[in-house]
CSV table of C-alpha atoms in Angstrom, one decimal:
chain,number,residue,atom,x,y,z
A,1,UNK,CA,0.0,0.0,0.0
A,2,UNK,CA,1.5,3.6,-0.5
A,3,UNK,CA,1.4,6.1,2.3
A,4,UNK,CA,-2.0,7.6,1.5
A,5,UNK,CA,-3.2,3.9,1.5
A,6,UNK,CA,-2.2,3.1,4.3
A,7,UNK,CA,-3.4,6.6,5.9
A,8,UNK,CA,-7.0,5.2,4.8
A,9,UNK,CA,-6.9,2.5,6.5
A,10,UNK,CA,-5.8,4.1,9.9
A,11,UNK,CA,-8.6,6.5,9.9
A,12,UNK,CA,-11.1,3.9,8.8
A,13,UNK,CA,-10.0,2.0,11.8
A,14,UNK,CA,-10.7,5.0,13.8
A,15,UNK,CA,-7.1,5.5,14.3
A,16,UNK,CA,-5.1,8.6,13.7
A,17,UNK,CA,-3.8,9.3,10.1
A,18,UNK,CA,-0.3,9.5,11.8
A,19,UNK,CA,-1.0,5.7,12.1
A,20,UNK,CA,-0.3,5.2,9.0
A,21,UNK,CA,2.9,7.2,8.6
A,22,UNK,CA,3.8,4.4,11.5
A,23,UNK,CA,2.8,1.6,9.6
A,24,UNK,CA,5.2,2.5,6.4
A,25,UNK,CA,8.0,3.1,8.4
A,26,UNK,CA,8.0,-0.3,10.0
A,27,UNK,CA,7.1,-2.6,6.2
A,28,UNK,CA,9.4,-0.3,4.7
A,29,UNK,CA,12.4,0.5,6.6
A,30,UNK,CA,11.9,-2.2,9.3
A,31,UNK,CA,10.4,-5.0,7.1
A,32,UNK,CA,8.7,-6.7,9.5
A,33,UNK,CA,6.8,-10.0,9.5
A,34,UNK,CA,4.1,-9.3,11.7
A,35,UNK,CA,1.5,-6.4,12.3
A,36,UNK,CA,2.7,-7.1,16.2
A,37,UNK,CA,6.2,-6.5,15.4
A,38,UNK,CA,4.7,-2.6,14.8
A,39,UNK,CA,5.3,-1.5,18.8
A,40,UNK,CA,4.9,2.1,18.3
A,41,UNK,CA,1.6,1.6,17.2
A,42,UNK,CA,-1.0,0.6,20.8
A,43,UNK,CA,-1.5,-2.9,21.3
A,44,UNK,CA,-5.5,-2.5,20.9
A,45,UNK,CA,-5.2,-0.5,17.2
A,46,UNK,CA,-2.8,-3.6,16.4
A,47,UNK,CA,-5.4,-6.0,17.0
A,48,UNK,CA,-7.7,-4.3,15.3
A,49,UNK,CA,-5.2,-4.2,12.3
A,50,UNK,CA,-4.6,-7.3,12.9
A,51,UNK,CA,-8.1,-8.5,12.2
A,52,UNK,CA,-8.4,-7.3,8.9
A,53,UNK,CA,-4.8,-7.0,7.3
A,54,UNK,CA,-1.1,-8.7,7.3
A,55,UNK,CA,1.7,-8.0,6.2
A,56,UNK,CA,1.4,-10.5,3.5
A,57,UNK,CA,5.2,-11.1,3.6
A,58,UNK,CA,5.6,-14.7,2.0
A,59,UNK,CA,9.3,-16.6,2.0
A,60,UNK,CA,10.7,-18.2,-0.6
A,61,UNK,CA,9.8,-21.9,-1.1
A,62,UNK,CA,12.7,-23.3,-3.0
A,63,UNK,CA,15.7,-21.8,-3.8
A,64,UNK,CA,19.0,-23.4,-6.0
A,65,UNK,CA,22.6,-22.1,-6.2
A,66,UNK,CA,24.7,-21.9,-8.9
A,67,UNK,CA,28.6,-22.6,-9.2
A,68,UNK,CA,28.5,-18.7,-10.2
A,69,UNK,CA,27.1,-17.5,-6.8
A,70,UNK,CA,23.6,-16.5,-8.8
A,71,UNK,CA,20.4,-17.7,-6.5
A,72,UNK,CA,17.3,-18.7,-7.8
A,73,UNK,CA,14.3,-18.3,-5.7
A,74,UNK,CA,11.0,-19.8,-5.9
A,75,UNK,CA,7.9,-17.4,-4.5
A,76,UNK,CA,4.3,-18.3,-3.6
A,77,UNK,CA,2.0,-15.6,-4.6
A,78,UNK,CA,-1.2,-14.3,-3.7
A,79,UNK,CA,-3.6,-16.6,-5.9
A,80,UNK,CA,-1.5,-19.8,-4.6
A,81,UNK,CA,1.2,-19.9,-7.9
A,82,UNK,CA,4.7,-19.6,-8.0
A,83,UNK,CA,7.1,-17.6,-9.9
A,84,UNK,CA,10.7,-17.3,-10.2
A,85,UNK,CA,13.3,-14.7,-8.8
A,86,UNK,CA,17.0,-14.3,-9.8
A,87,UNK,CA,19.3,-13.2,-6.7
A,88,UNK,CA,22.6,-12.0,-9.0
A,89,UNK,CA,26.0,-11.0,-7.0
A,90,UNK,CA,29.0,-9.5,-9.0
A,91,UNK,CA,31.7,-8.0,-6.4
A,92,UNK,CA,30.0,-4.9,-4.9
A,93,UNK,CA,27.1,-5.0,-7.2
A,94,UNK,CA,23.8,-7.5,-6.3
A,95,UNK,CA,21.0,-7.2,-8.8
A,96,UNK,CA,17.7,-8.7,-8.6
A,97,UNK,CA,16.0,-9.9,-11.4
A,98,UNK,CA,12.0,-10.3,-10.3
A,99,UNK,CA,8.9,-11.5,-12.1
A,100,UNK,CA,5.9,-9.1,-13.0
A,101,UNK,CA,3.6,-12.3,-14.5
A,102,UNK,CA,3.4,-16.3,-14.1
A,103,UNK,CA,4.4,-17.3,-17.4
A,104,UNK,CA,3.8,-14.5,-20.1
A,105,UNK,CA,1.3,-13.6,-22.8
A,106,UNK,CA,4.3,-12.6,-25.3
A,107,UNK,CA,5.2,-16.4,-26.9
A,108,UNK,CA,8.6,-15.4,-28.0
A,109,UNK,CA,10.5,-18.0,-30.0
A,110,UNK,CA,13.8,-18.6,-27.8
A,111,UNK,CA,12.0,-18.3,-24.6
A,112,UNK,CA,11.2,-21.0,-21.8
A,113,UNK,CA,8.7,-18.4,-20.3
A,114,UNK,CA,6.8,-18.2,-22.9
A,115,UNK,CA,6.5,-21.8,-23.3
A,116,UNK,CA,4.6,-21.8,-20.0
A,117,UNK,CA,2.2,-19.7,-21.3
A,118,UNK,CA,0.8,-16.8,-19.1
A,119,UNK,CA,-1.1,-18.1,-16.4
A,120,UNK,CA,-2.1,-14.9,-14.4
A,121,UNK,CA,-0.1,-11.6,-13.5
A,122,UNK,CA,1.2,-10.7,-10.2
A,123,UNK,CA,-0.2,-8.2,-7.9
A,124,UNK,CA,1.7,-5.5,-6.5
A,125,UNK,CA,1.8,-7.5,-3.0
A,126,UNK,CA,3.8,-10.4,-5.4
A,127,UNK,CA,5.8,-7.9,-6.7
A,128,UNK,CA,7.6,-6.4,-3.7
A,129,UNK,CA,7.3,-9.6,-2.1
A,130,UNK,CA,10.2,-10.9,-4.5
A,131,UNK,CA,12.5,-8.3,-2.7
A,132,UNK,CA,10.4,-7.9,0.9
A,133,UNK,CA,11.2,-11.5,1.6
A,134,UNK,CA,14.6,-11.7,0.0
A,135,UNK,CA,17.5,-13.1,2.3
A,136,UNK,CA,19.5,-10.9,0.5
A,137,UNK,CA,17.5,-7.7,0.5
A,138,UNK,CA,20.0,-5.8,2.0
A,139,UNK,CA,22.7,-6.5,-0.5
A,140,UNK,CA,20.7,-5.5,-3.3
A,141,UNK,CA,21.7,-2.9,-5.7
A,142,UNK,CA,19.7,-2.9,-8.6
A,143,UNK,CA,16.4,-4.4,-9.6
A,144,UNK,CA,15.7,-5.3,-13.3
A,145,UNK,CA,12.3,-6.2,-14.0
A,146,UNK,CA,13.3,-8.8,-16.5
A,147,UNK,CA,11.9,-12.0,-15.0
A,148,UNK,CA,8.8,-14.0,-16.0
A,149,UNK,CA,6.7,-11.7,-18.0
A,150,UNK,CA,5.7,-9.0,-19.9
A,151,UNK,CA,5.9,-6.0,-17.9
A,152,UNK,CA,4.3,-3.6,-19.3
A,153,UNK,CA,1.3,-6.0,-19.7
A,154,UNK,CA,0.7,-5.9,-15.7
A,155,UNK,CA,1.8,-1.9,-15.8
A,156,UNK,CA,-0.7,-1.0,-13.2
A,157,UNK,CA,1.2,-3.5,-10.5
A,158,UNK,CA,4.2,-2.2,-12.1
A,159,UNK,CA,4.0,1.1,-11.3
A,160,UNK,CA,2.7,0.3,-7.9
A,161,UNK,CA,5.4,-1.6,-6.8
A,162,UNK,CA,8.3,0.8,-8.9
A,163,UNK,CA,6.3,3.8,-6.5
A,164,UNK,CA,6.8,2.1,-3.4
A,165,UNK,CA,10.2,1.3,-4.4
A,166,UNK,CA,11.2,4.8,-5.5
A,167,UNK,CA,8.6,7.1,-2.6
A,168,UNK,CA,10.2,8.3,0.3
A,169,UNK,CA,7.8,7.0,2.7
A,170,UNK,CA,9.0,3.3,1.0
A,171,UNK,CA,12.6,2.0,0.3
A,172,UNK,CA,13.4,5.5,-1.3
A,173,UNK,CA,15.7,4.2,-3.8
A,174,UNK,CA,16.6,6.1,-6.6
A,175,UNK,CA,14.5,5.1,-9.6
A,176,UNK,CA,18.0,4.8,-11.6
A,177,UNK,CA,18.5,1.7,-9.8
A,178,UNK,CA,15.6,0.0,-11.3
A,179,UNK,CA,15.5,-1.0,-14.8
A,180,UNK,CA,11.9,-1.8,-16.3
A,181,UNK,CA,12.1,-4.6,-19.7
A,182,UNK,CA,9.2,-4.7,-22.5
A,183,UNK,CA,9.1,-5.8,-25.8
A,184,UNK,CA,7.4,-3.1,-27.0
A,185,UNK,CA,3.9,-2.3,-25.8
A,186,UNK,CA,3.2,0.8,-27.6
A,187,UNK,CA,0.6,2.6,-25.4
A,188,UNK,CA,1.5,1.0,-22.1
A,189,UNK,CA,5.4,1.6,-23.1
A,190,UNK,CA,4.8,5.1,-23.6
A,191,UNK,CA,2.5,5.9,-20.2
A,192,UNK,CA,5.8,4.5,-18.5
A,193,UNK,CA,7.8,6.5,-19.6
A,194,UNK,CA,5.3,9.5,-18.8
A,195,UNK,CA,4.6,8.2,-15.2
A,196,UNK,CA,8.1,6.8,-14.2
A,197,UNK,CA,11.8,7.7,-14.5
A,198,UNK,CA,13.0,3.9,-14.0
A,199,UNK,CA,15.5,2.8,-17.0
A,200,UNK,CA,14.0,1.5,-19.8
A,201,UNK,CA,15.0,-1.8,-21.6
A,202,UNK,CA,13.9,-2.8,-25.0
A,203,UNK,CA,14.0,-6.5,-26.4
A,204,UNK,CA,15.2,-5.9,-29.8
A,205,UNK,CA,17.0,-9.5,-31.3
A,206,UNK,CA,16.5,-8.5,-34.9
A,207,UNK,CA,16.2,-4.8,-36.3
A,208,UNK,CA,14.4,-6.4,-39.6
A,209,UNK,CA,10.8,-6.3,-38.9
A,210,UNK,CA,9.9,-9.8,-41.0
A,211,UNK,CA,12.7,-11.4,-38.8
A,212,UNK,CA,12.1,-10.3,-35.6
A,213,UNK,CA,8.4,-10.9,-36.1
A,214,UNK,CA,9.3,-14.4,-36.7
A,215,UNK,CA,11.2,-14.3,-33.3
A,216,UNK,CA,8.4,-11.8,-31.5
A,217,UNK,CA,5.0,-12.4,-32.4
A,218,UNK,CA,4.6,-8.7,-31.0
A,219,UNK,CA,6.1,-7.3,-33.7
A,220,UNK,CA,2.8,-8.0,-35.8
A,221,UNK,CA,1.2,-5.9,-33.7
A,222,UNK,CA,3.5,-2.9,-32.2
A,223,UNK,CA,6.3,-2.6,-35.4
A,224,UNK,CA,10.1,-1.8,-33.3
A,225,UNK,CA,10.3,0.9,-36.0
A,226,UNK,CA,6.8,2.5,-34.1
A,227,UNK,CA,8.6,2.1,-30.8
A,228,UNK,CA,11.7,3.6,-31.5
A,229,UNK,CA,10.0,6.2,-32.9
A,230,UNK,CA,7.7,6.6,-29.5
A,231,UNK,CA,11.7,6.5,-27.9
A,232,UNK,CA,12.9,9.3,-30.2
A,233,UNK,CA,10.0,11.9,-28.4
A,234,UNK,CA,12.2,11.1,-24.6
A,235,UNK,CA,15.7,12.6,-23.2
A,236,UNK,CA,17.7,10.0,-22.6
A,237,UNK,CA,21.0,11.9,-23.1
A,238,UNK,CA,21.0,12.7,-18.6
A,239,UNK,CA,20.4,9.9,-16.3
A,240,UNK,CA,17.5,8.1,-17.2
A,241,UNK,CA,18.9,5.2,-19.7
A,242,UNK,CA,17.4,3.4,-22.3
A,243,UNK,CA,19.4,-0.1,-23.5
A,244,UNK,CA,18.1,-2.7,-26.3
A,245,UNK,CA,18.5,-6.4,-24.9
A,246,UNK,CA,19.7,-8.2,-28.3
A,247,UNK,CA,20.0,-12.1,-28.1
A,248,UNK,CA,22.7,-13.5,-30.7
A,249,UNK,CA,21.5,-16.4,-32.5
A,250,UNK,CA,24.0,-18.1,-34.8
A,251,UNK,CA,23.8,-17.6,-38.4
A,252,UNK,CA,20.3,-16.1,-37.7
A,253,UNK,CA,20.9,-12.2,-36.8
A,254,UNK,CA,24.3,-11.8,-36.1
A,255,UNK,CA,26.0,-11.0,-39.5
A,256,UNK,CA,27.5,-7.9,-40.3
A,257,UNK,CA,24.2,-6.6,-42.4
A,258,UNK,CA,22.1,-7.6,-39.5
A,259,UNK,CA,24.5,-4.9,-37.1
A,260,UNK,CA,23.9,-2.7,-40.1
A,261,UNK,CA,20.4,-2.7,-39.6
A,262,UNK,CA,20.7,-1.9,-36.1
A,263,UNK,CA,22.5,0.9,-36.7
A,264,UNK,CA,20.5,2.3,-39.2
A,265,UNK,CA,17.1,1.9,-36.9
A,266,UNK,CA,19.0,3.2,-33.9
A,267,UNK,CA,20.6,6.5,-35.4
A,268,UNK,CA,20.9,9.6,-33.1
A,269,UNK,CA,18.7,7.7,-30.5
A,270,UNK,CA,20.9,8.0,-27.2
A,271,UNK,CA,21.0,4.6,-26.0
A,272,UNK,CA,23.4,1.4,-25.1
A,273,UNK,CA,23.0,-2.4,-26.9
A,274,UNK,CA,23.5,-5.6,-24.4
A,275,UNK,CA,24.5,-8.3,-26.2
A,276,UNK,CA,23.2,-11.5,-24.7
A,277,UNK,CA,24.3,-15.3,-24.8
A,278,UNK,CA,21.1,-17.6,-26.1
A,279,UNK,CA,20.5,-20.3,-23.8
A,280,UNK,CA,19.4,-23.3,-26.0
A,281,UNK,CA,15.5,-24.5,-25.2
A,282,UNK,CA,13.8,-27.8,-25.7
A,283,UNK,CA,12.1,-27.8,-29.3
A,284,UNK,CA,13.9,-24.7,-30.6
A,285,UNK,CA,15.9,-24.9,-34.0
A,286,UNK,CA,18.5,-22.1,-32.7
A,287,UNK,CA,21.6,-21.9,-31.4
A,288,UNK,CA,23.9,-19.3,-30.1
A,289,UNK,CA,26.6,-17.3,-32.0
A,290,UNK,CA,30.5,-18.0,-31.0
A,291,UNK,CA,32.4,-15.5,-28.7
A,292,UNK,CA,34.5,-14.2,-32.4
A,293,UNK,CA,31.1,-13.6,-33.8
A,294,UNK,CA,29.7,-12.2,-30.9
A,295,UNK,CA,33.1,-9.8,-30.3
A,296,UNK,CA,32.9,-8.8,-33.8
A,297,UNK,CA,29.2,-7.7,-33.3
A,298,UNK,CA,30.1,-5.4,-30.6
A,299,UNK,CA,33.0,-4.4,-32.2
A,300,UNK,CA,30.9,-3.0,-35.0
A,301,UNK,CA,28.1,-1.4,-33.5
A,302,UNK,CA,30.8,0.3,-30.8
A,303,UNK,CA,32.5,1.6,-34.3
A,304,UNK,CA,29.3,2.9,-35.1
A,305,UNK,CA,28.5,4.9,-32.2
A,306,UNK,CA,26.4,2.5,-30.4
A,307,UNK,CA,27.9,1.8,-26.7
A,308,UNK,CA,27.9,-2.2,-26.9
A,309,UNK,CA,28.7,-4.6,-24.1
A,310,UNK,CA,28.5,-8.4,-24.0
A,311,UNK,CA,26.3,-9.4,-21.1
A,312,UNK,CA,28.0,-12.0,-18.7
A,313,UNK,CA,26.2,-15.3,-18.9
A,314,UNK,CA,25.0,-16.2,-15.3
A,315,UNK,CA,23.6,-19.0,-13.6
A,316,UNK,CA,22.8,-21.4,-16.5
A,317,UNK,CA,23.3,-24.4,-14.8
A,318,UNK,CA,20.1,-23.9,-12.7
A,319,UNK,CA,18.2,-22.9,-15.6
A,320,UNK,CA,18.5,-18.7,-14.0
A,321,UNK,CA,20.0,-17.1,-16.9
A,322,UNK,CA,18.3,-15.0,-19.7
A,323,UNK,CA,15.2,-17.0,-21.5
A,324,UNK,CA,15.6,-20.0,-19.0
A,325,UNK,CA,12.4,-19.1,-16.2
A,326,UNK,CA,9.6,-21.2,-16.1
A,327,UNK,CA,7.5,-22.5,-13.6
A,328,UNK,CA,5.4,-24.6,-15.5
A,329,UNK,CA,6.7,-28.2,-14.2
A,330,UNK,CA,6.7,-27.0,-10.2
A,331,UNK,CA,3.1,-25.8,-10.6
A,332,UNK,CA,2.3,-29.0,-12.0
A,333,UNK,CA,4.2,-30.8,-9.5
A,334,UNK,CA,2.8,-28.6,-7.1
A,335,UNK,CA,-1.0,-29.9,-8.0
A,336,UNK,CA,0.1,-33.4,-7.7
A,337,UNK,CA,1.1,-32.8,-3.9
């Protein structure tokens, strides 16, 4: 809940609004457990809190560890599914990668979450509760929404959880620590950028519209030439930063004329290229490019005036890395129990 939420609640209780300033400052700074654990608050308005609320903090069911370090989680959510979060340590840096959906609506070809299909989208309450519940939540960094899901097809619990994240009265981080993914919902991309100042990620993986449609059934409906477009009407020349994710497939779209391409739909647009491994999937015909192809990829596009790093491959052995989230079999295994 944000701050004037929670406000609402106090005086329906009968309680001051102050109450509610209370309550924030123990979920948010404190993270308690417990409504009880709130001691500032009298012991009858927590009972009567108590009777109608929680704290809905829910702890990890499952979690596996890579050779890496990289953690994946497994989370209960509201409606009784499970989703996947990635836990990702690199020196002084920890980043979270959390899920905004179970499964996702998008089908992309090279995707395991998509595989799944979508099978509901989280609340705001799931949402946080991927970095509430966290072992590691103090160690965290940045947060990439970049997990199961489309985000910007659940941008109402989005923006909700980003606020809380980002408010004062919640964790107060700076909304340059969070980085928000889409493939390119044109409407719900663009009230994102109007109503948030979180980075912006865009999943690109071919700049030929026939090709990438054949990769991203999205692309038939939102073109990436009419999103880049919507991205050319937004500063991001300060601190706000847009990036294109770009999976390298081999012999597919990582050819000199496809880095051509690129450059020719990203000129003068102030933005950065990830370059990212592909992580073969069951019943997929692709496979990923070699380390000379992918070095001569970014060697190009850097040339070019495109900023171009290769993105370190993490946690593949536990099925955490880029394209690899699914928690299709451990719902099913889950309605056997």
């Amino acid at each position: 809940m944000s701050l004037y939420e929670l406000k609402e609640v106090a005086r329906s209780l009968g309680m001051p609004a102050f109450t509610g300033g209370q309550m924030a400052k123990w979920l948010y700074s404190q993270h308690v457990r417990t409504i009880d654990e709130m001691t500032n608050i009298s012991k009858a308005n927590r009972e009567k809190l108590a009777e109608q609320y929680t704290v809905g903090c829910m702890p990890p069911v499952d979690c596996q560890k890579s050779v890496d370090g990289t953690i994946k989680y497994l989370f209960p959510t509201s409606t009784g599914k499970r989703v996947e979060t990635v836990f990702i340590p690199d020196n002084d840096r920890a980043t979270l990668c959390v899920s905004s959906e179970v499964g996702c609506k998008m089908n992309c070809l090279f995707c395991q979450t998509g595989k799944q299909g979508y099978e509901g989208s989280l609340t705001a309450a799931d949402i946080l509760n991927q970095i509430y519940a966290l072992p590691e939540r103090d160690r965290l960094t940045n947060i990439v929404f970049m997990g199961q899901g489309e985000p910007m097809d659940n941008l109402d619990n989005v923006l909700r959880a980003t606020e809380v994240l980002t408010a004062d009265y919640g964790y107060a981080w700076s909304p340059k620590r969070i980085t928000v993914s889409s493939v390119g919902l044109r409407r719900k991309l663009q009230r994102f950028l109007d109503e948030s100042e979180c980075h912006v990620a865009i999943s690109l993986h071919s700049a030929i519209p026939e090709q990438r449609a054949q990769l991203m059934p999205a692309e038939r409906g939102m073109s990436i030439t009419e999103i880049v477009e919507l991205l050319r009407n937004y500063d991001f020349s300060h601190q706000r930063r847009l990036s294109f994710e770009y999976i390298v497939f081999g012999g597919v779209n990582d050819s000199t004329a496809h880095a051509k391409e690129i450059v020719r739909l990203l000129r003068g647009l102030d933005c950065r290229i990830n370059l990212i491994r592909f992580h073969q999937i069951p019943g997929v015909d692709l496979h990923g490019a070699d380390e000379k192809r992918m070095e001569s990829l970014r060697d190009y596009l850097t040339a070019h005036g495109i900023f171009t790093t290769i993105r370190a491959s993490r946690g593949q052995d536990i099925y955490a890395a880029c394209g690899l989230l699914s928690t299709a079999k451990k719902i099913e295994d889950a309605r056997r129990q």
